[in-house]
Amino acid sequence: MADYHFVYKDVEGTSTEWDDLQRKYGNLPPKPDTFKPAPFTPAVDPHLRPKSAAWIDHKSPEELEELEDDDLDDSRFLQEYRKKRLAQMQQASKVVRFGSLVPISGSDFVRQVSQAPQDVWVVVLLYKDGVPECGLLHTCLEELATRYPATKFVKIISTDCIPNYPDRNLPTILVYNNGAVKGTLVGLSQFGGRRCTPESVALALCKSDPVLNDGHSNNASKDDVIDGVRKKFIETLVTQHEDDEDYSSD
């Protein structure tokens, strides 16, 4: 007859009174901790997460238009926030944007400058090719045109704008608003001479009026615009200093 040997196993972690007594007197090692698996946490479906204001901020105007009401939480706040964000984005798209220094002819002047919208400031550069000072100011205005796309920047050959305009007065900037001349800046000395920078030109342009408009700060005062220009100037100096340090360390 076969000899069967049975081993009885209780639930893991249980022990007999005898074992407990032996452990009390040190005859058996301490009972090991009972294994406990980590609590199960189901993965979160990103499509089921509650929608927030930050989630809406990353949507384009087209995506906001396509969103159905039941795609958002039932919260009235989120519904109103969606409408507000969509209105803001639509308003921003209506801002007049230029962004470059555009050449015009004498026949274009009235349409491009005098008849520009009332809320648009127009910066007109009178220049001639071959005049070094005109080239310096031209470079600065190209940079400002990209920074302040809601301000219109145009350039015109001086004698096409004003017949017999003397070359000794070049470069000259005319500032227009609402069909009228608001400022006249004659010569490169107005902007710091041959060491002029986009920032020095910006400060000269805004000395009397808030000429520069980046398209994001409507109805900004002259002081607000100048403060923004100064901050940009400081940022430029810091960046140049860091670049110089990196170059010297190499």
XYZ file of C-alpha atoms in Angstrom:
250
model
C 0.000 0.000 0.000
C 1.280 3.421 -0.928
C 2.404 5.724 1.875
C 0.682 9.093 1.484
C 1.938 12.098 3.377
C -0.475 14.990 3.698
C 0.613 18.524 4.490
C -2.079 20.827 5.759
C -1.759 24.534 4.947
C -3.943 27.143 6.521
C -4.648 30.612 5.215
C -1.410 32.543 4.719
C -0.480 34.586 7.772
C -2.305 32.420 10.343
C -0.465 30.492 13.071
C -1.247 28.095 15.898
C -1.206 28.913 19.575
C 1.836 26.646 19.917
C 3.737 28.657 17.297
C 2.777 31.901 18.967
C 4.054 30.602 22.312
C 7.341 29.464 20.762
C 7.839 32.877 19.161
C 7.139 34.522 22.515
C 10.062 32.637 24.077
C 12.324 33.171 21.063
C 12.304 29.587 19.859
C 10.881 30.566 16.467
C 11.707 33.534 14.248
C 9.184 36.401 14.085
C 6.210 35.783 11.885
C 6.754 37.390 8.430
C 4.466 40.180 7.360
C 1.469 39.087 5.381
C 1.776 39.928 1.712
C -0.624 42.662 0.707
C -0.831 43.594 -2.979
C -0.990 47.275 -3.875
C -4.533 48.558 -4.208
C -5.834 48.403 -7.743
C -6.323 51.761 -9.435
C -7.889 51.668 -12.885
C -6.309 53.817 -15.583
C -8.055 57.113 -16.198
C -9.514 57.591 -19.636
C -8.335 61.084 -20.760
C -11.597 61.537 -22.640
C -13.542 61.070 -19.410
C -11.550 63.562 -17.353
C -13.447 66.684 -16.275
C -12.772 69.584 -18.634
C -11.212 72.727 -17.156
C -10.418 76.288 -18.205
C -6.840 75.226 -19.037
C -8.208 72.521 -21.336
C -10.257 75.143 -23.206
C -7.275 77.524 -23.473
C -5.442 75.023 -25.685
C -8.267 74.799 -28.195
C -8.179 76.642 -31.512
C -11.160 78.737 -32.674
C -12.198 75.927 -35.022
C -12.067 73.348 -32.217
C -14.088 75.578 -29.910
C -16.721 76.015 -32.608
C -16.954 72.254 -33.063
C -17.326 71.461 -29.373
C -20.816 70.291 -28.486
C -22.349 71.336 -25.204
C -22.237 67.783 -23.878
C -18.472 67.618 -24.523
C -17.965 69.908 -21.527
C -18.927 69.461 -17.905
C -22.396 70.537 -16.855
C -20.758 73.445 -15.047
C -22.223 76.758 -16.218
C -18.824 78.355 -15.625
C -17.180 76.224 -18.284
C -19.933 77.004 -20.743
C -19.492 80.733 -20.178
C -15.708 80.414 -20.253
C -15.860 78.673 -23.618
C -17.955 81.513 -25.038
C -15.615 84.127 -23.542
C -12.491 82.457 -24.960
C -14.087 82.145 -28.382
C -15.055 85.831 -28.336
C -11.521 86.833 -27.318
C -9.948 84.798 -30.100
C -12.366 86.195 -32.665
C -11.621 89.732 -31.508
C -7.867 89.118 -31.689
C -8.235 87.898 -35.263
C -9.840 91.228 -36.185
C -6.809 93.243 -35.077
C -5.210 94.941 -38.072
C -1.875 93.256 -38.607
C 0.849 94.571 -40.901
C 4.174 93.201 -39.680
C 6.595 94.541 -42.295
C 8.070 97.732 -43.749
C 6.135 98.134 -47.003
C 7.393 100.230 -49.952
C 4.856 102.629 -51.459
C 4.877 105.132 -54.334
C 3.746 108.719 -54.439
C 0.400 107.724 -55.955
C -0.175 105.290 -53.052
C 0.464 107.841 -50.318
C -3.072 109.129 -49.780
C -4.641 105.675 -49.775
C -1.938 103.984 -47.691
C -1.235 106.795 -45.231
C -3.778 109.614 -45.149
C -6.765 107.288 -45.484
C -5.549 104.623 -43.038
C -8.105 103.633 -40.348
C -8.451 106.196 -37.568
C -7.146 103.845 -34.892
C -4.007 102.921 -36.877
C -0.731 104.787 -36.422
C 1.351 105.027 -39.603
C 5.142 105.424 -39.581
C 6.487 106.740 -42.911
C 10.194 106.508 -43.741
C 11.489 109.016 -46.303
C 14.716 107.602 -47.743
C 17.004 107.243 -50.709
C 19.101 104.285 -51.750
C 22.813 104.805 -51.259
C 22.460 106.962 -48.145
C 24.101 104.944 -45.307
C 22.046 106.609 -42.568
C 18.855 105.537 -44.354
C 20.053 101.934 -44.349
C 20.648 101.989 -40.588
C 17.200 103.368 -39.817
C 15.633 101.028 -42.359
C 16.993 98.005 -40.475
C 15.621 99.276 -37.159
C 12.167 99.932 -38.622
C 12.028 96.444 -40.155
C 12.576 95.018 -36.659
C 9.944 97.286 -35.098
C 7.433 96.386 -37.800
C 7.589 92.731 -36.732
C 7.349 93.578 -33.021
C 4.406 95.955 -33.438
C 2.257 94.476 -36.229
C -0.766 96.680 -35.443
C 1.260 99.799 -36.352
C 1.644 100.411 -40.063
C 5.195 100.930 -41.357
C 5.773 102.178 -44.912
C 8.744 103.598 -46.799
C 8.837 105.940 -49.767
C 11.631 107.580 -51.758
C 11.854 111.099 -50.380
C 11.421 112.994 -53.667
C 8.429 110.810 -54.605
C 6.752 112.040 -51.441
C 8.005 115.639 -51.353
C 9.468 117.014 -54.591
C 12.982 118.439 -54.213
C 13.247 117.201 -50.624
C 16.921 117.773 -49.637
C 19.091 114.702 -49.112
C 20.729 116.358 -46.088
C 17.467 115.798 -44.182
C 17.520 112.050 -44.760
C 16.425 109.833 -43.231
C 13.154 111.454 -42.150
C 10.211 109.848 -40.396
C 6.654 111.172 -40.608
C 4.131 109.899 -38.063
C 0.488 109.922 -39.145
C -2.758 109.232 -37.310
C -6.344 109.919 -38.328
C -5.177 111.481 -41.590
C -2.914 114.103 -39.984
C 0.809 114.453 -39.326
C 1.465 113.915 -35.617
C 5.262 114.062 -35.690
C 8.277 114.716 -37.882
C 11.728 113.341 -37.033
C 14.519 114.629 -39.286
C 17.957 113.011 -39.413
C 19.510 109.974 -37.762
C 20.567 112.074 -34.734
C 16.952 111.903 -33.535
C 17.458 108.188 -32.873
C 20.989 108.080 -31.465
C 23.043 108.574 -34.620
C 24.921 105.676 -36.158
C 24.546 103.705 -32.917
C 20.766 103.713 -33.163
C 18.907 100.547 -32.209
C 15.297 99.423 -32.629
C 14.764 100.349 -28.961
C 16.138 103.895 -29.341
C 13.976 104.384 -32.440
C 10.924 103.063 -30.562
C 11.481 105.499 -27.675
C 11.811 108.422 -30.103
C 8.604 107.447 -31.904
C 6.645 107.243 -28.659
C 7.988 110.440 -27.132
C 4.696 112.273 -27.702
C 2.124 109.608 -28.603
C 1.556 105.837 -28.197
C 2.566 105.179 -31.795
C 3.608 101.546 -31.405
C 0.940 98.867 -31.012
C 1.662 95.152 -30.696
C -1.994 94.262 -31.240
C -2.494 92.880 -27.723
C -2.780 96.046 -25.627
C -5.668 98.115 -26.918
C -5.905 101.768 -25.852
C -2.469 101.637 -24.223
C -1.195 104.990 -23.002
C 2.077 106.560 -24.113
C 3.641 105.674 -20.739
C 2.514 102.036 -21.055
C 4.040 101.760 -24.521
C 7.301 103.394 -23.411
C 7.449 101.094 -20.374
C 7.077 98.071 -22.673
C 9.826 99.389 -24.968
C 12.172 99.883 -22.003
C 11.520 96.347 -20.767
C 12.271 95.003 -24.236
C 15.454 97.095 -24.332
C 16.615 95.634 -20.988
C 15.825 92.097 -22.181
C 17.886 92.715 -25.315
C 20.855 93.982 -23.301
C 20.699 90.974 -20.955
C 20.539 88.561 -23.910
C 23.480 90.259 -25.624
C 25.487 90.142 -22.389
C 24.779 86.419 -21.962
C 25.733 85.758 -25.587
C 28.993 87.681 -25.118
C 29.801 85.642 -21.992
C 29.079 82.370 -23.812
C 31.303 83.466 -26.718
C 34.182 84.461 -24.421
C 33.949 81.179 -22.487
C 34.262 79.224 -25.755
